[in-house]
Amino acid sequence: MLHYAGFTKRLGDVDHGDTVMDYMKQERERGITITSAAITFGWNNHQINLIDTPGHVDFTIEVERSVRVLDGAVTILDAVSGVEAQTQTVWAQADKYGIPRIAYINKMDRIGAEFGKTIREIRYKLGVIPLICQIPIMKKDSKGDIIFSEIINILDMQVLDWNKDPKGSIVNKILLTKDNPLFEEAVRGRTHLIEVLSEMDDQLLEIFLANEDPMKVPVKDIKDSLRRITLNGKAIPIFCGASFKNIGVQPLMDAIIDYLPSPLECPTPLATLSNNQMIEISLKENEKLCALAFKVIHNPKRGFMVFVRVYSGKINNRMTLYNTNTRQKERVNKLLQMYANDVEEIPSIKAGNIGVIIGLKETRTGDTLIQINDLRQDLQLQNINIPAPVFFCAVEPASTSDEKPLEEALKHILREDPSFHVHVDSDSGQTLISGMGELHLEIIKDRLLTDFKVNAVMGKMRISYRETITNQSEYTYLYDCELMGKKQKIQVSLIITPLSENDKGVLEQGGNRIELDVTSNILIDTMQSQNSLITKLDKEEIEKALYSGILSALNKGPILGFMITGLYIKVHSLKLFELESTKTAISTCVAQAFDKAMKHGTPALLEPLMDVEVEIPEEYLGDILSDLTGTRRGIISGLEVSRHSIDYNDSIDIYIPSSDLIYTTSNKQQQVIIKPRRIIKALVPLSTLLGYSSSLRSLTGGTGSFSMRVHSFGIMSEDRTKAVIHEMQGGY
């Protein structure tokens, strides 16, 4: 895209590690996208703000925080692999934010590419109606090999080829005529497209009925209808190509402008005030400023760079901002337009645009920024959901001189990556880092050594377990002590109960549910005036102190100090002792009451259970099933045939181009090339999947692949609990 837009003179290649968007050393070494990268370029008199996001499950947070600020998205699918497990995860993230999408079926040049089956998977696995706008053409070359060479654009009935320029810069367009053997197929595709559009769009239906013949419907009217349907999410236009061979990229760029929305066509963003009142944020430059910080990175030369999406108003250079989350002033030193790893200094970032601010000291991912003189200082845009980490390991400086650099480096990474966690174990004094997966922590380790030049030693990779209780527990705790010469006294009563299996709790409360029901149960242990007490601590302050105390207590369980989850926590009474009951005393008391209740409630360890999909050749099925259900303690939930496992519904009419016209090989020949593979779906404890990638390669001769994502946390057996405690502590 960047080459054809004139932004770069050379074509980057993922395999060669020289793409513009994958600029990190770790990305170029592994040939994958690790961090989302932003770039702005022009195409056909339009400005496109492009954000390239990772596909690996370990970097889901990069997708989440990018999708949060997008107006539209291009879903890139592999024509050989089709709709993969992580594709469905990312698709669900886009669904959550109502992002209009178009799809691009890439790698049509590879052996085993199947356009028709990918279309079916889009319909049945992603649950969306595909609108085919292009048909791929396969031909035999001089050696007799099947190659992907051309594309039919069924809207304007043209054949597109890129044969005149090996870099793909020249698109040759030839009008389809009736004597062309592909003409009838193109007519069938265009007719079906218009019929499906007419069922969903009344405006095109009127035009279709007026013309009677689908071939007489003007291209502009079809494009307008496609745009309306794409924006309301009823269906998605489908395009195809082979980016490695530089085929199909320019039509995709045209489609981004033709069918995806501008900021003005997107739903009005909503923000909340402190009283839970919802207000709309108008996309106007002359309105009050409202912006969302969606990404933070650290640059050795420029310091912290905060990526923002401006929803209303504009950010000017040297402006003073107010962060409504941290309740702090922030000063803008510079404003930048990003071009992957390169930058251009700009005077302002206007409504609807994405840019970078230099100089913000405390702003993190998900924070809302407004102007300092704005009276709406409790205004907050919808935040970004951050998944809990499931892996952790210890990290230590190699020498005393590395302690300070390691501490600073971890602070920088912590602010950059909200899915990365750092804490110091109070018992051992070790610094523990937590992340989303083995690859995630491996990248962190690599960055410490190469980017921050810190000599650090990483411990063994371990699972981040959780803790809970298995039966109801109630406790009343009296906190009575002297702190810095001042008497602190308060009494709290609470009850904790395990949540039901289907109740996932509240994400912001660590998968728990907290209820503070103390309004009618606040007792005053004095005959003095109650009014003096109420003026000292009002209801809101009491509830904030209770909430803060419970959240802090949830961070460390009684068994191994893991986070606590799966509980309903109700504080039902509070006994105050006038001025001795401070906010600090309330927080400390409820935290200790919760800790005592946990110990009285039969605490238990929970381990992460993963949804695992393993794709393998048929001949390895028995070995892999035995491995999963044996030492890995997995439960098989499904067994499918890869790419043939869809529950097809004949009542839904889907246009699939004729394979006889598109492919020059017979079905028998195709089956010789592409052997069916099996997909095993299982629920497997994460602890047994450490190093599974290497084991799977060994068992399948390098032909197997797998994906996994967190399903839930399950209670361990007593024997398994003892083994984990012994491993973590060296004894029960």
XYZ file of C-alpha atoms in Angstrom:
732
model
C 0.000 0.000 0.000
C 2.714 2.469 0.997
C 4.666 1.824 -2.218
C 1.662 2.344 -4.497
C 0.643 5.470 -2.562
C 4.110 6.896 -3.275
C 5.161 6.860 0.369
C 8.112 4.514 -0.113
C 10.163 3.746 -3.225
C 10.809 0.122 -2.361
C 8.544 -2.834 -1.665
C 8.975 -4.348 1.793
C 8.837 -8.090 2.393
C 7.911 -9.854 5.643
C 10.133 -12.822 4.725
C 13.124 -10.515 4.232
C 12.362 -8.532 7.398
C 12.312 -5.122 5.681
C 8.679 -3.980 5.895
C 7.931 -0.428 6.992
C 5.225 -1.294 9.544
C 7.111 -4.163 11.257
C 9.983 -1.951 12.367
C 10.918 -3.597 15.691
C 13.963 -5.872 15.653
C 11.906 -8.664 17.230
C 9.223 -8.357 14.502
C 11.735 -8.527 11.674
C 13.546 -11.521 13.175
C 10.327 -13.527 13.646
C 8.419 -12.303 10.578
C 5.335 -11.425 12.669
C 3.621 -8.270 13.880
C 4.086 -7.752 17.630
C 3.006 -4.162 18.219
C 0.417 -2.153 16.310
C 1.977 0.496 14.069
C 0.281 3.630 12.689
C 0.944 5.444 9.438
C -0.838 8.176 7.483
C -0.794 8.330 3.677
C -2.890 9.641 0.802
C -4.796 7.725 -1.865
C -7.180 9.143 -4.498
C -7.439 12.529 -2.749
C -8.266 10.917 0.594
C -6.237 10.597 3.802
C -5.956 7.087 5.231
C -4.857 6.511 8.837
C -3.670 2.908 8.757
C -3.078 0.831 11.894
C -1.424 -2.558 11.338
C -2.296 -4.960 14.174
C -0.831 -8.342 15.243
C -2.549 -11.659 14.630
C -0.933 -13.689 17.438
C -3.124 -14.425 20.474
C -0.384 -13.252 22.891
C -0.788 -9.699 21.580
C -4.584 -9.455 21.709
C -4.340 -6.191 23.679
C -2.732 -4.539 20.627
C -5.816 -5.445 18.587
C -8.215 -4.401 21.360
C -6.789 -0.919 21.812
C -6.486 -0.354 18.051
C -10.018 -1.544 17.218
C -11.299 0.804 19.940
C -10.321 3.865 17.857
C -10.906 2.579 14.310
C -13.659 3.719 11.952
C -13.338 0.697 9.642
C -11.226 -2.438 9.221
C -9.833 -4.736 6.543
C -9.866 -8.391 7.605
C -7.044 -10.235 5.831
C -7.659 -13.959 5.384
C -5.305 -16.712 4.208
C -6.772 -18.458 1.129
C -5.154 -21.731 2.246
C -5.953 -21.660 5.988
C -9.294 -19.834 5.694
C -10.960 -18.517 8.842
C -8.642 -19.459 11.707
C -9.338 -19.445 15.454
C -7.602 -16.108 16.035
C -9.519 -14.620 13.069
C -12.740 -15.374 14.942
C -11.354 -13.777 18.124
C -10.387 -10.556 16.332
C -13.709 -10.558 14.458
C -15.557 -10.701 17.784
C -13.498 -7.737 19.023
C -14.540 -5.723 15.964
C -18.174 -6.798 16.493
C -18.041 -5.461 20.051
C -17.253 -1.967 18.781
C -19.505 -2.197 15.684
C -16.660 -1.664 13.205
C -17.649 -1.830 9.486
C -15.373 -4.250 7.618
C -14.309 -5.468 4.206
C -12.454 -8.754 3.670
C -9.367 -9.439 1.577
C -8.562 -13.081 0.736
C -4.778 -13.071 0.426
C -2.237 -15.709 -0.738
C -4.287 -16.785 -3.758
C -0.945 -17.682 -5.382
C -0.178 -20.501 -2.938
C -0.763 -24.197 -3.570
C -3.980 -25.189 -1.830
C -5.627 -21.747 -2.080
C -9.398 -22.253 -2.110
C -11.467 -19.147 -2.738
C -14.841 -20.912 -2.566
C -14.233 -22.663 0.760
C -12.925 -19.440 2.309
C -16.144 -17.707 1.234
C -18.207 -20.432 2.926
C -16.176 -20.120 6.124
C -16.734 -16.361 6.148
C -20.474 -17.010 5.996
C -20.745 -19.820 8.519
C -17.829 -19.270 10.916
C -17.979 -15.475 11.088
C -21.753 -15.340 10.660
C -21.779 -12.599 8.021
C -23.066 -12.438 4.427
C -20.180 -12.268 1.923
C -20.623 -9.987 -1.098
C -18.188 -11.148 -3.773
C -16.889 -8.183 -5.766
C -13.977 -9.964 -7.448
C -13.319 -13.420 -8.941
C -9.773 -14.846 -9.026
C -8.517 -16.381 -12.293
C -6.087 -19.317 -12.287
C -4.116 -20.260 -15.401
C -1.343 -22.610 -16.490
C 2.045 -21.081 -17.164
C 4.549 -22.235 -19.797
C 5.744 -24.996 -17.440
C 2.229 -26.298 -16.901
C 1.999 -25.051 -13.307
C -1.213 -23.499 -12.015
C -0.694 -19.802 -11.244
C -2.909 -16.996 -9.981
C -2.668 -14.309 -12.634
C -5.765 -12.120 -12.958
C -8.868 -10.834 -11.193
C -12.339 -10.180 -12.583
C -13.998 -7.040 -11.229
C -17.670 -8.013 -11.542
C -18.934 -4.492 -10.866
C -17.529 -2.967 -14.073
C -16.983 -6.322 -15.870
C -13.244 -5.864 -16.316
C -10.298 -8.252 -16.122
C -7.402 -6.825 -14.090
C -3.839 -8.057 -14.524
C -0.460 -6.927 -13.202
C 1.741 -8.591 -15.822
C 3.294 -5.394 -17.236
C 5.243 -4.556 -14.080
C 6.849 -7.086 -11.674
C 6.356 -4.577 -8.839
C 2.622 -4.454 -9.543
C 2.534 -0.682 -10.059
C 0.691 -0.907 -13.403
C -2.837 -2.325 -13.426
C -3.923 -3.398 -16.904
C -7.714 -3.322 -17.362
C -9.475 -5.227 -20.149
C -13.239 -5.095 -20.663
C -14.891 -8.525 -20.625
C -16.634 -9.381 -23.869
C -19.216 -12.061 -24.628
C -16.693 -14.218 -26.475
C -14.543 -14.487 -23.342
C -15.069 -17.883 -21.623
C -15.264 -16.091 -18.253
C -18.016 -13.707 -19.333
C -20.921 -15.941 -18.278
C -19.378 -16.532 -14.844
C -18.907 -12.794 -14.363
C -22.531 -12.186 -15.353
C -23.667 -14.830 -12.851
C -21.598 -13.186 -10.109
C -22.847 -9.669 -10.902
C -26.469 -10.850 -11.067
C -26.213 -12.581 -7.691
C -24.520 -9.546 -6.114
C -27.278 -7.189 -7.271
C -30.032 -9.586 -6.166
C -28.536 -9.908 -2.661
C -27.985 -6.139 -2.406
C -31.579 -5.501 -3.511
C -32.881 -7.706 -0.689
C -31.051 -5.533 1.853
C -31.216 -2.093 0.216
C -34.507 -0.574 -0.954
C -32.781 2.149 -2.983
C -30.972 -0.361 -5.184
C -34.145 -2.473 -5.421
C -35.956 0.445 -7.064
C -33.085 0.935 -9.543
C -32.985 -2.816 -10.263
C -36.725 -2.966 -10.920
C -36.542 0.104 -13.159
C -33.744 -1.409 -15.272
C -35.072 -5.016 -15.110
C -31.715 -6.356 -16.336
C -29.000 -6.616 -13.619
C -26.354 -5.889 -16.277
C -27.892 -2.455 -16.830
C -27.608 -1.352 -13.179
C -24.949 1.429 -13.116
C -21.654 0.744 -11.329
C -22.041 3.901 -9.205
C -25.399 2.715 -7.849
C -23.923 -0.682 -6.962
C -21.020 0.997 -5.144
C -23.378 3.316 -3.263
C -25.468 0.324 -2.172
C -22.371 -1.623 -1.105
C -21.290 1.353 0.985
C -24.659 1.685 2.747
C -24.796 -2.036 3.531
C -21.171 -2.161 4.722
C -21.671 0.812 7.039
C -24.736 -0.705 8.716
C -22.960 -4.057 9.147
C -25.440 -6.178 7.176
C -22.762 -7.755 4.970
C -19.121 -7.381 3.889
C -17.604 -6.911 0.407
C -15.026 -9.569 -0.525
C -11.818 -8.899 -2.475
C -8.883 -11.130 -3.327
C -5.230 -11.000 -4.278
C -1.691 -12.179 -3.673
C 0.250 -9.455 -1.896
C 3.540 -11.365 -2.203
C 3.135 -11.260 -6.019
C 1.863 -7.630 -5.862
C -1.566 -8.609 -7.207
C -4.813 -7.018 -6.005
C -3.511 -4.279 -3.678
C -4.667 -1.160 -5.564
C -8.309 -2.340 -5.905
C -8.278 -3.038 -2.152
C -7.101 0.537 -1.475
C -9.900 1.815 -3.727
C -12.373 -0.326 -1.753
C -11.224 1.204 1.553
C -12.222 4.643 0.247
C -15.365 3.412 -1.526
C -16.899 1.308 1.264
C -15.408 2.122 4.672
C -16.638 5.156 6.642
C -15.077 8.540 7.223
C -15.146 9.797 10.844
C -18.274 11.819 10.010
C -20.186 8.654 9.065
C -19.445 6.782 12.296
C -21.806 6.580 15.290
C -21.355 9.440 17.737
C -19.029 8.352 20.579
C -20.551 8.255 24.059
C -18.908 9.384 27.283
C -20.020 9.164 30.918
C -20.043 11.724 33.710
C -19.664 10.960 37.422
C -23.436 10.613 37.872
C -23.453 7.907 35.140
C -25.105 10.326 32.736
C -24.265 9.491 29.106
C -23.431 12.332 26.720
C -22.625 12.370 23.002
C -19.276 13.667 21.751
C -19.846 15.611 18.510
C -17.173 15.265 15.839
C -16.572 18.978 15.340
C -13.369 20.960 15.430
C -15.019 23.933 17.150
C -16.412 21.777 20.004
C -14.709 21.183 23.358
C -11.714 18.857 23.202
C -12.226 15.157 23.918
C -9.508 12.622 23.047
C -8.635 9.025 23.964
C -5.090 7.810 24.613
C -5.052 4.346 23.051
C -1.359 3.447 22.994
C 1.887 4.459 24.739
C 5.405 3.605 23.542
C 8.846 4.580 24.797
C 11.391 5.928 22.321
C 15.023 6.237 23.477
C 15.377 9.673 21.821
C 11.900 11.163 22.200
C 10.781 9.643 25.499
C 7.167 8.510 25.971
C 4.969 8.887 22.896
C 1.212 8.824 23.542
C -1.018 7.890 20.585
C -4.390 9.663 20.721
C -7.612 9.659 18.743
C -9.278 13.077 18.832
C -13.070 12.770 18.864
C -13.951 16.474 19.139
C -12.121 19.797 19.191
C -8.407 19.779 18.462
C -5.106 19.471 20.311
C -2.658 22.311 19.689
C 1.056 22.347 20.304
C 2.040 23.496 23.830
C -1.548 23.043 25.057
C -2.235 22.122 28.686
C -4.514 19.081 28.980
C -6.392 17.439 31.840
C -6.406 13.665 32.289
C -9.831 12.752 33.728
C -8.629 9.292 34.808
C -5.539 10.335 36.770
C -6.984 13.791 37.584
C -3.704 15.442 36.650
C -2.602 18.242 34.351
C -0.496 17.242 31.348
C 1.584 19.527 29.110
C 1.931 18.982 25.346
C 5.557 19.512 24.248
C 5.261 18.329 20.643
C 2.658 16.875 18.293
C 3.709 14.271 15.732
C 2.236 12.475 12.719
C 3.484 8.884 12.717
C 4.876 7.052 9.708
C 5.581 3.684 11.395
C 8.962 4.432 13.048
C 9.412 7.837 11.350
C 7.693 11.050 12.405
C 6.712 14.494 11.159
C 6.101 17.378 13.566
C 2.657 18.977 13.151
C 0.975 22.046 14.740
C -2.292 20.340 15.762
C -4.356 17.137 15.760
C -7.910 17.815 14.592
C -11.167 15.993 15.310
C -11.351 12.592 13.591
C -7.577 12.181 13.330
C -4.918 10.105 15.050
C -1.621 11.583 16.223
C 1.119 11.383 18.836
C 1.789 13.632 21.832
C 5.246 14.073 23.329
C 5.545 15.307 26.914
C 2.705 13.573 28.778
C 4.083 12.233 32.072
C 1.331 10.052 33.551
C -1.135 9.268 30.737
C -1.698 5.574 30.023
C -3.739 3.442 27.627
C -7.481 4.136 27.933
C -7.201 7.583 29.553
C -9.487 10.430 28.468
C -7.938 13.851 27.752
C -9.766 17.187 27.781
C -8.730 20.838 27.879
C -7.608 22.182 31.255
C -10.378 24.821 31.437
C -13.160 22.321 30.623
C -15.568 22.054 33.560
C -16.450 18.423 32.675
C -13.493 17.068 34.642
C -15.237 13.766 35.359
C -15.886 13.059 31.647
C -14.660 9.628 30.545
C -14.844 7.810 27.223
C -15.417 4.050 27.203
C -12.242 2.428 28.492
C -10.279 -0.422 26.931
C -10.744 -3.902 28.417
C -7.390 -5.389 29.409
C -7.216 -9.199 29.784
C -5.588 -10.724 32.863
C -2.117 -12.290 32.417
C -1.747 -16.080 32.569
C 2.047 -16.563 32.592
C 4.679 -15.163 34.924
C 8.362 -15.533 35.707
C 10.943 -13.980 38.013
C 13.410 -11.421 36.677
C 16.602 -10.361 38.435
C 19.472 -7.985 37.572
C 22.705 -9.752 36.616
C 24.651 -7.476 38.970
C 24.082 -4.697 41.498
C 24.831 -2.064 38.846
C 21.918 -3.402 36.744
C 19.270 -2.946 39.476
C 18.358 0.655 38.648
C 18.397 0.179 34.827
C 16.176 -2.921 35.194
C 13.715 -1.034 37.397
C 13.530 1.845 34.890
C 13.172 -0.502 31.907
C 10.295 -2.392 33.556
C 8.560 0.919 34.331
C 8.814 1.896 30.673
C 7.468 -1.440 29.403
C 4.718 -1.385 32.046
C 3.449 1.973 30.785
C 3.682 0.824 27.164
C 1.939 -2.525 27.560
C -1.187 -2.674 29.773
C -1.326 -6.486 29.516
C 2.125 -6.687 31.152
C 2.233 -6.721 34.965
C 5.079 -6.276 37.474
C 4.973 -6.878 41.215
C 7.402 -7.708 43.999
C 6.682 -10.822 46.043
C 6.525 -9.735 49.678
C 7.787 -13.091 50.958
C 10.698 -13.800 48.611
C 11.480 -10.223 47.525
C 11.617 -11.386 43.891
C 10.408 -9.171 41.051
C 7.759 -11.098 39.116
C 6.622 -10.163 35.607
C 3.356 -11.458 34.112
C 2.145 -11.616 30.517
C -0.322 -13.158 28.081
C 1.830 -16.060 26.904
C 5.242 -17.582 26.419
C 5.948 -15.508 23.305
C 4.837 -12.317 25.066
C 7.342 -12.786 27.906
C 10.015 -13.944 25.475
C 9.634 -10.634 23.600
C 9.825 -8.724 26.919
C 13.073 -10.513 27.771
C 14.498 -9.756 24.329
C 13.572 -6.079 24.640
C 15.230 -5.799 28.045
C 18.469 -7.109 26.572
C 18.456 -5.402 23.154
C 16.325 -2.236 23.413
C 17.085 -1.207 26.997
C 20.574 -2.808 27.189
C 19.803 -4.291 30.622
C 21.612 -7.400 31.809
C 18.762 -9.367 33.368
C 18.295 -13.021 34.266
C 14.841 -14.511 33.641
C 13.550 -17.353 35.777
C 11.539 -20.374 34.734
C 8.229 -19.663 32.981
C 5.330 -20.326 35.382
C 1.568 -20.269 35.267
C -0.348 -17.402 36.839
C -2.911 -19.302 38.898
C -5.892 -17.800 40.738
C -7.360 -18.379 44.180
C -10.931 -18.610 45.473
C -12.983 -20.312 48.201
C -15.295 -23.281 47.818
C -17.880 -22.448 50.476
C -19.521 -19.358 51.983
C -17.622 -17.464 54.672
C -18.686 -14.586 56.933
C -16.402 -12.551 59.163
C -16.529 -9.513 61.460
C -13.240 -7.776 62.115
C -12.378 -5.002 64.600
C -9.409 -2.893 63.563
C -7.949 -1.077 66.578
C -4.423 0.324 66.474
C -2.368 3.476 66.694
C -0.795 4.872 63.548
C 1.721 7.738 63.718
C 0.387 8.768 67.121
C -3.262 8.727 66.035
C -5.893 6.240 67.169
C -7.432 4.169 64.330
C -10.543 2.126 65.078
C -13.340 0.610 62.981
C -15.347 -2.619 62.651
C -16.433 -4.240 59.372
C -18.688 -7.234 58.699
C -18.702 -8.971 55.327
C -19.719 -12.187 53.650
C -18.054 -13.896 50.677
C -19.673 -16.559 48.492
C -18.409 -18.468 45.412
C -20.003 -17.268 42.169
C -22.027 -19.732 40.105
C -20.217 -21.511 37.274
C -21.850 -19.356 34.568
C -21.225 -16.048 36.358
C -17.920 -14.565 35.144
C -18.112 -11.604 37.534
C -17.068 -8.035 36.685
C -13.874 -7.630 34.666
C -12.822 -4.435 36.503
C -13.245 -6.303 39.811
C -11.000 -9.195 38.799
C -13.872 -11.534 37.907
C -15.607 -10.928 41.259
C -18.792 -9.076 42.247
C -18.543 -6.465 45.000
C -21.638 -5.143 46.791
C -21.420 -2.415 49.422
C -24.685 -2.482 51.368
C -23.798 -0.392 54.417
C -26.043 2.662 54.037
C -28.616 1.388 56.533
C -26.070 -0.480 58.662
C -23.618 2.203 59.769
C -23.426 2.089 63.564
C -21.961 4.952 65.620
C -20.252 3.887 68.836
C -20.621 7.237 70.634
C -23.247 9.493 72.151
C -21.733 12.554 70.486
C -23.325 14.311 67.572
C -23.560 12.186 64.469
C -23.417 15.294 62.269
C -19.759 15.967 63.052
C -18.930 12.485 61.879
C -20.921 12.724 58.670
C -19.214 15.968 57.707
C -15.882 14.216 58.225
C -16.752 11.140 56.160
C -19.744 11.135 53.848
C -21.332 8.055 52.251
C -19.355 8.353 49.007
C -16.007 8.553 50.824
C -16.878 5.524 52.968
C -17.832 3.456 49.915
C -14.684 4.486 48.029
C -12.532 3.487 51.008
C -14.304 0.114 51.290
C -14.021 -0.528 47.551
C -10.330 0.404 47.511
C -9.611 -1.897 50.460
C -11.349 -4.876 48.863
C -9.588 -4.369 45.518
C -6.196 -4.311 47.243
C -7.059 -7.489 49.191
C -8.063 -9.277 45.975
C -4.498 -9.022 44.682
C -3.119 -11.636 47.069
C -4.730 -14.922 48.040
C -3.984 -16.892 51.238
C -2.413 -19.977 49.591
C 0.307 -18.749 47.220
C -0.460 -15.060 46.924
C -2.174 -15.246 43.508
C -5.052 -12.953 42.543
C -8.474 -13.894 43.913
C -11.404 -14.424 41.551
C -14.887 -15.959 41.294
C -16.380 -14.467 44.476
C -19.447 -12.480 45.464
C -18.297 -10.068 48.205
C -20.868 -8.219 50.275
C -19.998 -5.706 53.004
C -23.205 -5.579 55.025
C -22.397 -3.571 58.162
C -19.955 -0.989 59.413
C -19.275 0.249 62.948
C -17.643 3.674 63.160
C -15.883 5.208 66.149
C -16.232 8.897 65.310
C -13.018 10.600 64.219
C -10.987 7.467 64.907
C -12.592 5.892 61.799
C -10.563 7.417 58.959
C -10.566 6.436 55.293
C -7.240 4.669 55.773
C -8.660 2.733 58.722
C -11.716 1.695 56.697
C -9.601 0.422 53.767
C -7.215 -1.451 56.047
C -9.999 -2.972 58.143
C -12.051 -4.284 55.207
C -8.897 -5.711 53.588
C -8.007 -7.602 56.765
C -11.607 -8.721 57.291
C -11.614 -10.094 53.740
C -8.294 -11.868 54.337
C -9.653 -13.523 57.520
C -12.875 -14.542 55.727
C -10.834 -16.144 52.916
C -8.851 -18.269 55.369
C -12.085 -19.425 57.050
C -13.764 -20.272 53.730
C -11.758 -23.297 52.500
C -9.460 -21.573 49.991
C -8.616 -23.362 46.742
C -6.290 -22.904 43.763
C -7.667 -22.323 40.265
C -5.733 -23.072 37.092
C -6.291 -21.512 33.625
C -8.180 -23.787 31.246
C -7.508 -23.157 27.564
C -9.667 -23.617 24.480
C -7.209 -25.433 22.212
C -7.521 -26.144 18.482
C -4.921 -28.518 17.023
C -4.742 -28.987 13.245
C -2.870 -32.093 12.052
C -2.695 -34.577 9.170
C -5.034 -37.567 9.552
C -2.216 -40.060 10.180
C -1.183 -38.359 13.450
C -4.703 -38.215 14.935
C -4.294 -41.126 17.379
C -0.952 -39.936 18.770
C -2.183 -36.376 19.352
C -5.440 -37.508 20.996
C -3.491 -39.761 23.362
C -1.096 -36.961 24.209
C -3.875 -34.441 24.939
C -6.048 -36.740 27.043
C -3.140 -38.388 28.866
C -0.474 -36.381 30.669
C -1.967 -33.069 29.497
C -5.293 -33.831 31.249
C -7.320 -32.455 28.324
C -11.013 -33.003 27.605
C -11.840 -33.408 23.907
C -14.816 -31.220 22.918
C -14.857 -31.735 19.159
C -13.244 -33.430 16.166
C -13.574 -31.927 12.688
C -12.195 -32.187 9.182
C -10.235 -29.031 8.368
C -11.942 -26.719 5.852
C -14.799 -29.226 5.432
C -16.297 -28.944 8.898
C -18.852 -26.231 8.265
C -22.507 -26.852 8.992
C -23.787 -25.659 5.620
C -27.302 -24.251 5.485
C -28.762 -24.651 2.005
C -31.502 -22.099 2.750
C -28.892 -19.315 2.601
C -27.904 -18.615 -0.993
C -24.175 -17.944 -1.334
C -22.516 -17.252 -4.657
C -19.397 -19.376 -5.171
C -17.568 -18.966 -8.500
C -17.503 -22.078 -10.673
C -14.313 -24.057 -10.073
C -14.423 -25.381 -13.669
C -13.862 -21.871 -15.005
C -11.545 -20.552 -12.310
C -9.315 -23.569 -11.797
C -7.759 -25.474 -14.685
C -7.088 -28.563 -12.582
C -9.761 -31.157 -11.998
C -11.204 -31.914 -8.585
C -9.257 -35.185 -8.555
C -5.987 -33.357 -9.136
C -6.816 -30.865 -6.416
C -7.360 -33.674 -3.926
C -3.909 -35.043 -4.682
C -2.405 -31.674 -3.763
C -4.595 -30.923 -0.748
C -5.110 -33.716 1.732
C -7.820 -33.204 4.362
C -6.466 -32.400 7.812
C -8.153 -32.965 11.156
C -8.959 -30.341 13.777
C -9.073 -31.423 17.432
C -10.892 -29.082 19.843
C -10.127 -29.577 23.516
C -10.213 -27.945 26.946
C -6.706 -28.289 28.393
C -5.035 -26.929 31.572
C -2.490 -24.270 30.609
C 0.145 -25.755 32.921
C 0.380 -28.827 30.666
C 0.817 -26.753 27.500
C 4.174 -25.201 28.337
C 6.435 -26.032 25.407
C 3.558 -27.693 23.515
C 4.578 -26.085 20.231
C 7.864 -28.038 20.216
C 6.146 -31.267 21.293
C 3.547 -30.945 18.526
C 6.233 -30.383 15.895
C 8.049 -33.480 17.150
C 4.919 -35.675 17.145
C 3.777 -34.558 13.666
C 7.094 -34.111 11.880
C 6.597 -30.336 11.791
C 3.190 -30.547 10.057
C 0.946 -29.726 13.040
C -0.208 -26.330 14.279
C -2.313 -25.159 17.203
C -3.937 -22.094 18.725
C -5.289 -21.473 22.204
C -7.103 -18.848 24.240
C -8.237 -18.645 27.866
C -11.613 -20.290 28.428
C -11.961 -20.091 32.213
C -10.304 -20.972 35.525
C -11.021 -24.393 37.032
C -10.550 -25.693 40.596
C -7.559 -28.016 40.989
C -7.727 -31.421 42.595
C -6.160 -31.817 46.043
C -3.196 -33.787 44.650
C -2.577 -31.228 41.924
C -2.799 -28.389 44.480
C -0.190 -30.055 46.696
C 2.111 -30.517 43.704
C 1.837 -26.848 42.702
C 2.430 -25.635 46.273
C 5.448 -27.919 46.567
C 6.805 -26.597 43.267
C 6.239 -22.941 44.186
C 7.297 -23.050 47.841
C 9.343 -26.186 48.172
C 6.776 -27.721 50.511
C 3.116 -27.681 51.536
